[in-house]
PDB file of C-alpha atoms in Angstrom:
ATOM      1  CA  UNK A 213    -143.819 -54.687 -90.634  1.00  0.00           C
ATOM      2  CA  UNK A 214    -146.248 -53.873 -87.844  1.00  0.00           C
ATOM      3  CA  UNK A 215    -146.216 -51.390 -85.006  1.00  0.00           C
ATOM      4  CA  UNK A 216    -143.013 -51.296 -82.989  1.00  0.00           C
ATOM      5  CA  UNK A 217    -144.923 -51.958 -79.788  1.00  0.00           C
ATOM      6  CA  UNK A 218    -146.117 -55.282 -81.198  1.00  0.00           C
ATOM      7  CA  UNK A 219    -142.608 -56.742 -81.127  1.00  0.00           C
ATOM      8  CA  UNK A 220    -143.364 -57.943 -77.589  1.00  0.00           C
ATOM      9  CA  UNK A 221    -141.146 -55.238 -76.131  1.00  0.00           C
ATOM     10  CA  UNK A 222    -141.580 -54.107 -72.637  1.00  0.00           C
ATOM     11  CA  UNK A 223    -142.483 -50.486 -72.166  1.00  0.00           C
ATOM     12  CA  UNK A 224    -139.058 -50.214 -70.507  1.00  0.00           C
ATOM     13  CA  UNK A 225    -137.321 -50.970 -73.807  1.00  0.00           C
ATOM     14  CA  UNK A 226    -139.549 -48.553 -75.710  1.00  0.00           C
ATOM     15  CA  UNK A 227    -138.698 -45.921 -73.120  1.00  0.00           C
ATOM     16  CA  UNK A 228    -135.011 -46.843 -73.379  1.00  0.00           C
ATOM     17  CA  UNK A 229    -135.160 -46.088 -77.104  1.00  0.00           C
ATOM     18  CA  UNK A 230    -137.106 -42.892 -76.344  1.00  0.00           C
ATOM     19  CA  UNK A 231    -139.978 -43.932 -78.605  1.00  0.00           C
ATOM     20  CA  UNK A 232    -142.985 -41.701 -78.064  1.00  0.00           C
ATOM     21  CA  UNK A 233    -145.539 -43.979 -79.740  1.00  0.00           C
ATOM     22  CA  UNK A 234    -145.302 -47.778 -79.632  1.00  0.00           C
ATOM     23  CA  UNK A 235    -148.095 -47.985 -82.197  1.00  0.00           C
ATOM     24  CA  UNK A 236    -146.027 -46.372 -84.940  1.00  0.00           C
ATOM     25  CA  UNK A 237    -145.151 -48.738 -87.793  1.00  0.00           C
ATOM     26  CA  UNK A 238    -141.469 -49.619 -87.849  1.00  0.00           C
ATOM     27  CA  UNK A 239    -141.282 -49.377 -91.647  1.00  0.00           C
ATOM     28  CA  UNK A 240    -142.419 -45.742 -91.452  1.00  0.00           C
ATOM     29  CA  UNK A 241    -139.637 -44.718 -89.067  1.00  0.00           C
ATOM     30  CA  UNK A 242    -136.745 -42.614 -90.376  1.00  0.00           C
ATOM     31  CA  UNK A 243    -133.357 -44.267 -90.811  1.00  0.00           C
ATOM     32  CA  UNK A 244    -132.186 -42.903 -87.476  1.00  0.00           C
ATOM     33  CA  UNK A 245    -135.220 -44.190 -85.598  1.00  0.00           C
ATOM     34  CA  UNK A 246    -134.908 -47.559 -87.336  1.00  0.00           C
ATOM     35  CA  UNK A 247    -131.298 -47.652 -86.097  1.00  0.00           C
ATOM     36  CA  UNK A 248    -132.505 -46.930 -82.540  1.00  0.00           C
ATOM     37  CA  UNK A 249    -135.090 -49.682 -82.928  1.00  0.00           C
ATOM     38  CA  UNK A 250    -132.425 -52.142 -84.086  1.00  0.00           C
ATOM     39  CA  UNK A 251    -130.262 -51.283 -81.070  1.00  0.00           C
ATOM     40  CA  UNK A 252    -133.175 -51.687 -78.661  1.00  0.00           C
ATOM     41  CA  UNK A 253    -134.090 -55.004 -80.329  1.00  0.00           C
ATOM     42  CA  UNK A 254    -130.473 -56.081 -79.780  1.00  0.00           C
ATOM     43  CA  UNK A 255    -130.795 -55.223 -76.096  1.00  0.00           C
ATOM     44  CA  UNK A 256    -134.120 -57.044 -75.721  1.00  0.00           C
ATOM     45  CA  UNK A 257    -132.372 -60.400 -75.334  1.00  0.00           C
ATOM     46  CA  UNK A 258    -130.127 -59.016 -72.574  1.00  0.00           C
ATOM     47  CA  UNK A 259    -126.893 -60.045 -74.348  1.00  0.00           C
ATOM     48  CA  UNK A 260    -123.633 -60.524 -72.485  1.00  0.00           C
ATOM     49  CA  UNK A 261    -121.856 -58.594 -75.254  1.00  0.00           C
ATOM     50  CA  UNK A 262    -123.582 -56.110 -77.551  1.00  0.00           C
ATOM     51  CA  UNK A 263    -122.073 -56.037 -81.054  1.00  0.00           C
ATOM     52  CA  UNK A 264    -122.585 -52.783 -82.961  1.00  0.00           C
ATOM     53  CA  UNK A 265    -121.510 -52.271 -86.574  1.00  0.00           C
ATOM     54  CA  UNK A 266    -121.334 -48.563 -87.497  1.00  0.00           C
ATOM     55  CA  UNK A 267    -124.040 -47.682 -84.964  1.00  0.00           C
ATOM     56  CA  UNK A 268    -123.863 -43.933 -85.611  1.00  0.00           C
ATOM     57  CA  UNK A 269    -124.795 -44.293 -89.288  1.00  0.00           C
ATOM     58  CA  UNK A 270    -128.213 -42.704 -89.921  1.00  0.00           C
ATOM     59  CA  UNK A 271    -128.262 -41.142 -86.454  1.00  0.00           C
ATOM     60  CA  UNK A 272    -128.468 -37.382 -86.107  1.00  0.00           C
ATOM     61  CA  UNK A 273    -126.623 -35.512 -83.362  1.00  0.00           C
ATOM     62  CA  UNK A 274    -129.434 -36.173 -80.868  1.00  0.00           C
ATOM     63  CA  UNK A 275    -129.443 -39.875 -81.748  1.00  0.00           C
ATOM     64  CA  UNK A 276    -125.677 -40.158 -81.326  1.00  0.00           C
ATOM     65  CA  UNK A 277    -125.889 -38.430 -77.940  1.00  0.00           C
ATOM     66  CA  UNK A 278    -128.677 -40.866 -76.976  1.00  0.00           C
ATOM     67  CA  UNK A 279    -126.539 -43.849 -78.015  1.00  0.00           C
ATOM     68  CA  UNK A 280    -123.472 -42.586 -76.146  1.00  0.00           C
ATOM     69  CA  UNK A 281    -125.456 -42.106 -72.946  1.00  0.00           C
ATOM     70  CA  UNK A 282    -127.176 -45.467 -73.385  1.00  0.00           C
ATOM     71  CA  UNK A 283    -123.907 -47.364 -73.771  1.00  0.00           C
ATOM     72  CA  UNK A 284    -122.264 -45.609 -70.849  1.00  0.00           C
ATOM     73  CA  UNK A 285    -125.325 -45.972 -68.608  1.00  0.00           C
ATOM     74  CA  UNK A 286    -126.037 -49.650 -69.336  1.00  0.00           C
ATOM     75  CA  UNK A 287    -122.679 -50.821 -68.033  1.00  0.00           C
ATOM     76  CA  UNK A 288    -122.669 -53.689 -70.540  1.00  0.00           C
ATOM     77  CA  UNK A 289    -119.751 -54.932 -72.564  1.00  0.00           C
ATOM     78  CA  UNK A 290    -120.008 -53.802 -76.155  1.00  0.00           C
ATOM     79  CA  UNK A 291    -117.883 -54.106 -79.273  1.00  0.00           C
ATOM     80  CA  UNK A 292    -118.206 -51.300 -81.793  1.00  0.00           C
ATOM     81  CA  UNK A 293    -116.985 -51.209 -85.375  1.00  0.00           C
ATOM     82  CA  UNK A 294    -116.925 -47.540 -86.276  1.00  0.00           C
ATOM     83  CA  UNK A 295    -115.139 -44.884 -88.268  1.00  0.00           C
ATOM     84  CA  UNK A 296    -116.711 -42.187 -86.080  1.00  0.00           C
ATOM     85  CA  UNK A 297    -113.659 -41.004 -84.145  1.00  0.00           C
ATOM     86  CA  UNK A 298    -115.595 -38.566 -81.962  1.00  0.00           C
ATOM     87  CA  UNK A 299    -118.002 -41.326 -80.924  1.00  0.00           C
ATOM     88  CA  UNK A 300    -115.095 -43.652 -80.132  1.00  0.00           C
ATOM     89  CA  UNK A 301    -113.422 -40.929 -78.083  1.00  0.00           C
ATOM     90  CA  UNK A 302    -116.499 -40.685 -75.871  1.00  0.00           C
ATOM     91  CA  UNK A 303    -117.468 -44.360 -75.436  1.00  0.00           C
ATOM     92  CA  UNK A 304    -114.397 -46.560 -75.934  1.00  0.00           C
ATOM     93  CA  UNK A 305    -111.961 -47.657 -73.255  1.00  0.00           C
ATOM     94  CA  UNK A 306    -110.021 -50.059 -75.500  1.00  0.00           C
ATOM     95  CA  UNK A 307    -109.476 -49.794 -79.246  1.00  0.00           C
ATOM     96  CA  UNK A 308    -108.278 -52.401 -81.700  1.00  0.00           C
ATOM     97  CA  UNK A 309    -107.102 -51.355 -85.149  1.00  0.00           C
ATOM     98  CA  UNK A 310    -106.940 -54.103 -87.761  1.00  0.00           C
ATOM     99  CA  UNK A 311    -104.268 -53.583 -90.419  1.00  0.00           C
ATOM    100  CA  UNK A 312    -101.488 -55.573 -92.067  1.00  0.00           C
ATOM    101  CA  UNK A 313     -99.179 -52.707 -91.025  1.00  0.00           C
ATOM    102  CA  UNK A 314     -99.046 -54.192 -87.517  1.00  0.00           C
ATOM    103  CA  UNK A 315     -97.187 -57.345 -86.601  1.00  0.00           C
ATOM    104  CA  UNK A 316     -99.950 -59.820 -85.883  1.00  0.00           C
ATOM    105  CA  UNK A 317    -102.369 -57.744 -87.936  1.00  0.00           C
ATOM    106  CA  UNK A 318    -103.823 -55.754 -85.036  1.00  0.00           C
ATOM    107  CA  UNK A 319    -102.876 -53.039 -82.601  1.00  0.00           C
ATOM    108  CA  UNK A 320    -104.748 -53.034 -79.280  1.00  0.00           C
ATOM    109  CA  UNK A 321    -104.655 -49.902 -77.173  1.00  0.00           C
ATOM    110  CA  UNK A 322    -106.104 -49.113 -73.760  1.00  0.00           C
ATOM    111  CA  UNK A 323    -108.007 -45.880 -73.346  1.00  0.00           C
ATOM    112  CA  UNK A 324    -110.039 -43.583 -75.547  1.00  0.00           C
ATOM    113  CA  UNK A 325    -109.360 -42.725 -79.181  1.00  0.00           C
ATOM    114  CA  UNK A 326    -106.823 -40.005 -78.331  1.00  0.00           C
ATOM    115  CA  UNK A 327    -104.882 -42.549 -76.263  1.00  0.00           C
ATOM    116  CA  UNK A 328    -105.003 -44.966 -79.177  1.00  0.00           C
ATOM    117  CA  UNK A 329    -103.551 -42.339 -81.521  1.00  0.00           C
ATOM    118  CA  UNK A 330    -100.623 -41.826 -79.129  1.00  0.00           C
ATOM    119  CA  UNK A 331     -99.988 -45.564 -78.827  1.00  0.00           C
ATOM    120  CA  UNK A 332    -100.227 -45.949 -82.607  1.00  0.00           C
ATOM    121  CA  UNK A 333     -97.653 -43.182 -83.111  1.00  0.00           C
ATOM    122  CA  UNK A 334     -95.368 -44.868 -80.555  1.00  0.00           C
ATOM    123  CA  UNK A 335     -95.765 -48.212 -82.338  1.00  0.00           C
ATOM    124  CA  UNK A 336     -94.763 -46.773 -85.705  1.00  0.00           C
ATOM    125  CA  UNK A 337     -91.885 -44.786 -84.168  1.00  0.00           C
ATOM    126  CA  UNK A 338     -90.559 -48.010 -82.616  1.00  0.00           C
ATOM    127  CA  UNK A 339     -90.992 -49.820 -85.947  1.00  0.00           C
ATOM    128  CA  UNK A 340     -89.042 -47.044 -87.715  1.00  0.00           C
ATOM    129  CA  UNK A 341     -86.192 -47.443 -85.207  1.00  0.00           C
ATOM    130  CA  UNK A 342     -86.103 -51.216 -85.785  1.00  0.00           C
ATOM    131  CA  UNK A 343     -86.079 -50.701 -89.553  1.00  0.00           C
ATOM    132  CA  UNK A 344     -83.296 -48.077 -89.297  1.00  0.00           C
ATOM    133  CA  UNK A 345     -81.256 -50.439 -87.164  1.00  0.00           C
ATOM    134  CA  UNK A 346     -81.716 -53.251 -89.694  1.00  0.00           C
ATOM    135  CA  UNK A 347     -80.771 -50.918 -92.532  1.00  0.00           C
ATOM    136  CA  UNK A 348     -77.545 -50.027 -90.696  1.00  0.00           C
ATOM    137  CA  UNK A 349     -76.693 -53.705 -90.249  1.00  0.00           C
ATOM    138  CA  UNK A 350     -77.275 -54.377 -93.939  1.00  0.00           C
ATOM    139  CA  UNK A 351     -74.916 -51.504 -94.875  1.00  0.00           C
TER     140      UNK A 351
END
């Protein structure tokens, strides 16, 4: 793999990723900087929706802060698959949780992660009431 600047990036994208040297070889970057490079490569095509799978993996605190600010500043639609609850709290405005525990297999909640947790608790409380009611009927 050659220098990151040879990927026909604009200097704007290199700046967006906060790369100091566009001549550095991509294969010699740390895992966190390779993750930044992958994100910037994803943005190079100006996608309508940016799909990110565990984007905070390999990023240090500074890298996560960079990614949060980038996502909030870009104003683009993005879908994130992540187990990083703190990251989701700061960047998400709608959360979908996929699980067979939900009717339909998914719970969608508006708001940040804390809002999702409240809506999830309400969902399961309502389910418990329905189950209790059914149990009473069976008796």
